[in-house]
Coordinates of C-alpha atoms in Angstrom, one line a residue:
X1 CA 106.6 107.9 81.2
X2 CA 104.8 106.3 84.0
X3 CA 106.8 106.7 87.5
X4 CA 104.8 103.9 88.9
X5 CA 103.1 100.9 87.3
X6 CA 102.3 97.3 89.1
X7 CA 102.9 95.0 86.4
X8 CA 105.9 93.1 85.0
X9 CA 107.4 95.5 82.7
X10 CA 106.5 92.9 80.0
X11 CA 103.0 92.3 80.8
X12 CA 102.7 96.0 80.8
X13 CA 103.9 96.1 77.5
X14 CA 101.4 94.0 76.0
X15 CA 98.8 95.6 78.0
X16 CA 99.7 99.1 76.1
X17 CA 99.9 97.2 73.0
X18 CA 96.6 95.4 73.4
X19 CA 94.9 98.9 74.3
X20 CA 96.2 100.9 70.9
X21 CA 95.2 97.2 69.0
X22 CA 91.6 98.1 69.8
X23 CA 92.0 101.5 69.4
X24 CA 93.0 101.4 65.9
X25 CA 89.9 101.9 64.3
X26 CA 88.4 104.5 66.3
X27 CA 91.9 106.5 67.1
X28 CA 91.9 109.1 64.2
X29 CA 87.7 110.0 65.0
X30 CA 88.3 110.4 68.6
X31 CA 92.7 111.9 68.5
X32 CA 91.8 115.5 68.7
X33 CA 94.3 116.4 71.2
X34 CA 96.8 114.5 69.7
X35 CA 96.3 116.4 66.5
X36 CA 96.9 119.7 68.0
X37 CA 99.8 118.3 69.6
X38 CA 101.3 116.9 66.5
X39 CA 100.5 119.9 64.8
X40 CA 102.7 121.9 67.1
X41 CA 105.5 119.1 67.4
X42 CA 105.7 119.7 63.6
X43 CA 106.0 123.3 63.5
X44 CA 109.9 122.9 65.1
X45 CA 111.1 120.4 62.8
X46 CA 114.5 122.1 61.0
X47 CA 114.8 123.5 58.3
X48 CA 116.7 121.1 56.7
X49 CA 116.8 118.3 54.5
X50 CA 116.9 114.5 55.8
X51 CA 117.7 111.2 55.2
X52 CA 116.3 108.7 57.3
X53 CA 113.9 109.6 59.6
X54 CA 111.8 107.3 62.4
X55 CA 108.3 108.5 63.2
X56 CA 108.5 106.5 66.2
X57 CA 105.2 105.6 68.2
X58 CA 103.5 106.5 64.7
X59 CA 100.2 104.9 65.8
X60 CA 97.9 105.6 62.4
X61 CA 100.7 107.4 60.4
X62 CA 98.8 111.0 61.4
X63 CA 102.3 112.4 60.9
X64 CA 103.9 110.4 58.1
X65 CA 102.5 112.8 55.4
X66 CA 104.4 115.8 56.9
X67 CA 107.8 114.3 57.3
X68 CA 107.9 113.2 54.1
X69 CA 106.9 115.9 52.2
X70 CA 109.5 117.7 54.6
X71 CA 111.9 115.5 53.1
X72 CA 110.8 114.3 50.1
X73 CA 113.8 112.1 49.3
X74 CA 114.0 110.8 52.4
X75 CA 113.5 107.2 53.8
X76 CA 110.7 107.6 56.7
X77 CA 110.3 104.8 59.1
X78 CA 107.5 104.2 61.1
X79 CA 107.7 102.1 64.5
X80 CA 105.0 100.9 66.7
X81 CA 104.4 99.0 69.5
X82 CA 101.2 98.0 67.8
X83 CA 100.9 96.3 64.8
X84 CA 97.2 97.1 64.1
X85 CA 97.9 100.7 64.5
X86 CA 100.9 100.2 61.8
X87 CA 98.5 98.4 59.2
X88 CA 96.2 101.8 59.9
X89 CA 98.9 103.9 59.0
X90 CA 99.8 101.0 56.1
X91 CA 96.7 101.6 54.5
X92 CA 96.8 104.9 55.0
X93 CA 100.2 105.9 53.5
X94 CA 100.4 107.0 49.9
X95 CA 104.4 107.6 50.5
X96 CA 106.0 104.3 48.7
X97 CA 109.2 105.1 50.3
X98 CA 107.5 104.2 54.0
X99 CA 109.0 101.2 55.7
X100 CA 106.5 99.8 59.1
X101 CA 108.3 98.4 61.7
X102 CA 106.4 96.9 64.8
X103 CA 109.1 97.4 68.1
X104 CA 109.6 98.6 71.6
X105 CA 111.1 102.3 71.7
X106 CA 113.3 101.0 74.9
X107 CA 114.4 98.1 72.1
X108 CA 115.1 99.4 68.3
X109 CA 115.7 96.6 65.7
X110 CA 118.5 99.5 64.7
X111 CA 122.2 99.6 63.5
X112 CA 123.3 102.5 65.9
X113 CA 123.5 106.0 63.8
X114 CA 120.7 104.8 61.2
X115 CA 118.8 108.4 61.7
X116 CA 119.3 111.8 61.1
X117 CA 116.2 112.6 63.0
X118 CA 114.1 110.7 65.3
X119 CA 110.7 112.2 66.0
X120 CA 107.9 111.0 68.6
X121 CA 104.8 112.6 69.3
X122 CA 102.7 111.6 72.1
X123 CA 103.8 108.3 72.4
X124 CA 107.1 108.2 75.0
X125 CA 104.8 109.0 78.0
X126 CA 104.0 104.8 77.8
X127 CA 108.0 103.9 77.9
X128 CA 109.5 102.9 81.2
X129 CA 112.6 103.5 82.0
X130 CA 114.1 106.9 80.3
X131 CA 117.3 106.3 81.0
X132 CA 117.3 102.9 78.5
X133 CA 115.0 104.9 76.6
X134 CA 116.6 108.3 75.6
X135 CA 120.0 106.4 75.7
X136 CA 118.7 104.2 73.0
X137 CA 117.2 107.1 71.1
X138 CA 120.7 108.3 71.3
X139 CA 122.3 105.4 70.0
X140 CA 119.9 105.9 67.1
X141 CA 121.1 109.4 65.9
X142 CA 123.6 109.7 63.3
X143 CA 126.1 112.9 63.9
X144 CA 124.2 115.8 65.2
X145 CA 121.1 114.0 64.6
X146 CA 118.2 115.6 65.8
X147 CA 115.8 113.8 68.5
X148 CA 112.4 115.9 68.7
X149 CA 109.3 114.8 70.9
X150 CA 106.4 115.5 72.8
X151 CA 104.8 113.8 75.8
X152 CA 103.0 114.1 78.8
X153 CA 103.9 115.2 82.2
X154 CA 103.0 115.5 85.5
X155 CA 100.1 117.4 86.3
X156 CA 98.3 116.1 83.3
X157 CA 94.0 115.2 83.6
X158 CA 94.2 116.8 87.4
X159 CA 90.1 116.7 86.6
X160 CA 89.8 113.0 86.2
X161 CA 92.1 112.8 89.6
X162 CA 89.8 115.2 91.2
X163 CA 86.4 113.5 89.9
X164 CA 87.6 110.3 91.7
X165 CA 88.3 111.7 95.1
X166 CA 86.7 110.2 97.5
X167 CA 85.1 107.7 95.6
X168 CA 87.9 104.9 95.9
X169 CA 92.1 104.8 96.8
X170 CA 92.9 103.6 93.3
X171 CA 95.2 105.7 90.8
X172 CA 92.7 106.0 87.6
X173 CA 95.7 107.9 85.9
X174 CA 99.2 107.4 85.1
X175 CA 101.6 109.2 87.4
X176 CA 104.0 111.0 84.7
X177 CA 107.5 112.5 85.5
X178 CA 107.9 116.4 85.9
X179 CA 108.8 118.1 83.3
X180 CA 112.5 119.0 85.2
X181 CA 112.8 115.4 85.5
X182 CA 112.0 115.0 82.2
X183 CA 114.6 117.7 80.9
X184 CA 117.4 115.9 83.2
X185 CA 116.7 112.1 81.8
X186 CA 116.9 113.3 78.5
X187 CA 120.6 114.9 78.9
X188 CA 122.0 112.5 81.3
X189 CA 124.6 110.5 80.0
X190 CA 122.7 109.8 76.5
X191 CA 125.1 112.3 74.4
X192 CA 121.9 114.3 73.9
X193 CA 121.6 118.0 74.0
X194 CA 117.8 120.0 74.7
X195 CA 118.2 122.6 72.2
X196 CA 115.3 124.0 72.9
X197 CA 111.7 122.8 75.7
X198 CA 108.3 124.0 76.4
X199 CA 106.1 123.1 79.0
X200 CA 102.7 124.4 77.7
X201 CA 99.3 123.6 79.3
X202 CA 96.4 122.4 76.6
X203 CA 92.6 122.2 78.0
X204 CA 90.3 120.1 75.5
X205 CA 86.5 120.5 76.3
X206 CA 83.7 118.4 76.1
X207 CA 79.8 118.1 75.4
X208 CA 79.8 115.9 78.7
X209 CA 81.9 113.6 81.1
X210 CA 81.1 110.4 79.2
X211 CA 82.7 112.2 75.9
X212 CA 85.4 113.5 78.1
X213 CA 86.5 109.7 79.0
X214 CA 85.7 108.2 75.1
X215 CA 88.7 110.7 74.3
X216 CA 91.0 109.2 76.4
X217 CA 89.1 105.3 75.8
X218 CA 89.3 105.4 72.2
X219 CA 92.2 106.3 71.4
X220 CA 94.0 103.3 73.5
X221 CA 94.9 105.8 76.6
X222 CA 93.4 104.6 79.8
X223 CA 94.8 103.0 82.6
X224 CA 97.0 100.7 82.1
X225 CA 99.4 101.2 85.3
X226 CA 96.9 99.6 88.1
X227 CA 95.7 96.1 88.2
X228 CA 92.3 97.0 89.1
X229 CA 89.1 95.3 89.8
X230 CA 86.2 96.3 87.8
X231 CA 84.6 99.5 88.5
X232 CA 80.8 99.3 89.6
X233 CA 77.8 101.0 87.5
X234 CA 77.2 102.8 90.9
X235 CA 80.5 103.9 91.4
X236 CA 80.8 105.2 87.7
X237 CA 77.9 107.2 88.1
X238 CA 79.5 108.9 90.8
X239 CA 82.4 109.6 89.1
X240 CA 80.4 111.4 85.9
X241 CA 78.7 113.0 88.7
X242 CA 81.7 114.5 90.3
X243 CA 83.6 115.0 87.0
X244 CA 79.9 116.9 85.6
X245 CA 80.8 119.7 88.7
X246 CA 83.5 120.7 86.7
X247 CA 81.8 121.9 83.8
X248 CA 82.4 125.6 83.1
X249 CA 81.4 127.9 80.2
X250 CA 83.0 126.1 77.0
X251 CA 81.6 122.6 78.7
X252 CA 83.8 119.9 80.7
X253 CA 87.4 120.1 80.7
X254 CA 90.2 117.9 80.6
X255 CA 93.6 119.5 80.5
X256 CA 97.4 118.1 80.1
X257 CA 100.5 119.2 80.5
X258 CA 102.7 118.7 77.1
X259 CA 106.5 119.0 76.9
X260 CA 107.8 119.7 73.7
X261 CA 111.5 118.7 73.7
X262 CA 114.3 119.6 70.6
X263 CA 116.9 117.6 71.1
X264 CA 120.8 117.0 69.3
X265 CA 123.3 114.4 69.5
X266 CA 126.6 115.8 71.2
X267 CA 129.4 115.2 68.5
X268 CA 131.6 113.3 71.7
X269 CA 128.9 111.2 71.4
X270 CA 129.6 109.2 68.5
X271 CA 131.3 106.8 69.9
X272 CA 128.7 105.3 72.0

């Protein structure tokens, strides 16, 4: 989640969806730290069966196989703020039982308690406000229904930050919320409980700056917080040069800072 942005919320909201509408196409060729991350995500879910469970921000579907095979008579629901990424993972879904349903995660077209688990990877870092958004996530949950994410925090792509320093003022990333901060909106007031969190730092590495960037481009995640005027050639080729002075053995980084969040509705919670 973004903790500053200069556009009306809902001009910023079509500005994310626009982005991941592009993206759909290249977003599976270029998402190879959102696989690892989703791989990991995946590796906690409980070892239990389910009934209805939302992949929300599904983008292509990467992990609708998984949580239906998990549960394979369970009813999987995938919601995206994009509808061309939902038609990717349309086409791409060989579970019948799949229902697509294009929504904001800070609005659910939901009856409260439709879930027993609601599961997000990489995809809650573009909501903003967490307290409507972990209360609604909440109000989705069914008794001790299980809410299990990942998303970015703050400290995440210090090396794009640092390749722009002293080039211009702008912010070229989004500033995301600590990972205490995090940890607090998600049990504050929403009748959730963090079962269990990790913080863990993951460094990608790349042939070169430009590919560096095209990870992040392609797969719908640039800037979308700053109204900005177009960046020159000159200045670009600045930037690559900075960002190049960063390159180490394994090639050019670009690290993040993932949370990895278990969470369960509170029984006293039901009411809500």
């Amino acid at each position: 989640m973004p903790t500053t942005f200069k556009l009306e919320p809902e001009d910023y909201k079509r500005q994310v969806a626009r982005r991941f509408d592009r993206a759909a196409p290249s977003y599976d060729t270029y998402a190879k730290f959102q696989q690892q991350v989703l791989q990991q995500l995946l590796q906690k879910l409980p070892h239990k069966a389910l009934s209805r469970v939302m992949d929300l921000g599904a983008g292509t579907g990467q992990a609708l196989a998984s949580l239906c095979s998990h549960s394979p008579a369970a009813q999987c629901v995938a919601v995206d703020l994009s509808s061309s990424m939902l038609g990717t993972a349309r086409e791409q879904c060989s579970y019948k039982s799949a229902e697509f349903v294009c929504a904001d995660a800070e609005a659910l077209p939901f009856a409260g308690g439709s879930f027993d688990l609601v599961f997000s990877s990489l995809a809650l870092q573009w909501c903003l406000s967490p307290a409507i958004l972990f209360a609604e996530l909440s109000r989705m949950l069914d008794k001790d229904g299980w809410l299990m994410f990942a998303t970015l925090t703050q400290g995440s792509m210090p090396e794009v930050t640092e390749a722009w320093q002293g080039l211009d003022d702008n912010d070229h990333i989004h500033h995301y919320m600590s990972f205490e901060k995090l940890i607090e909106a998600v049990e504050s007031e929403t009748g959730l409980a963090v079962v269990s969190k990790q913080l863990s730092k993951i460094t990608m590495w790349f042939d070169s700056p430009q590919s560096a960037i095209h990870s992040l481009t392609k797969v719908g995640a640039s800037l979308i917080a700053a109204d900005q005027s177009a960046i020159s050639p000159t200045k670009w080729k600045a930037f690559l040069a900075q960002y190049e002075q960063q390159r180490a053995t394994s090639g050019v980084p670009l690290s993040y800072q993932v949370a990895f969040v278990v969470a369960r509705k509170k029984e006293t919670a039901l009411g809500n």
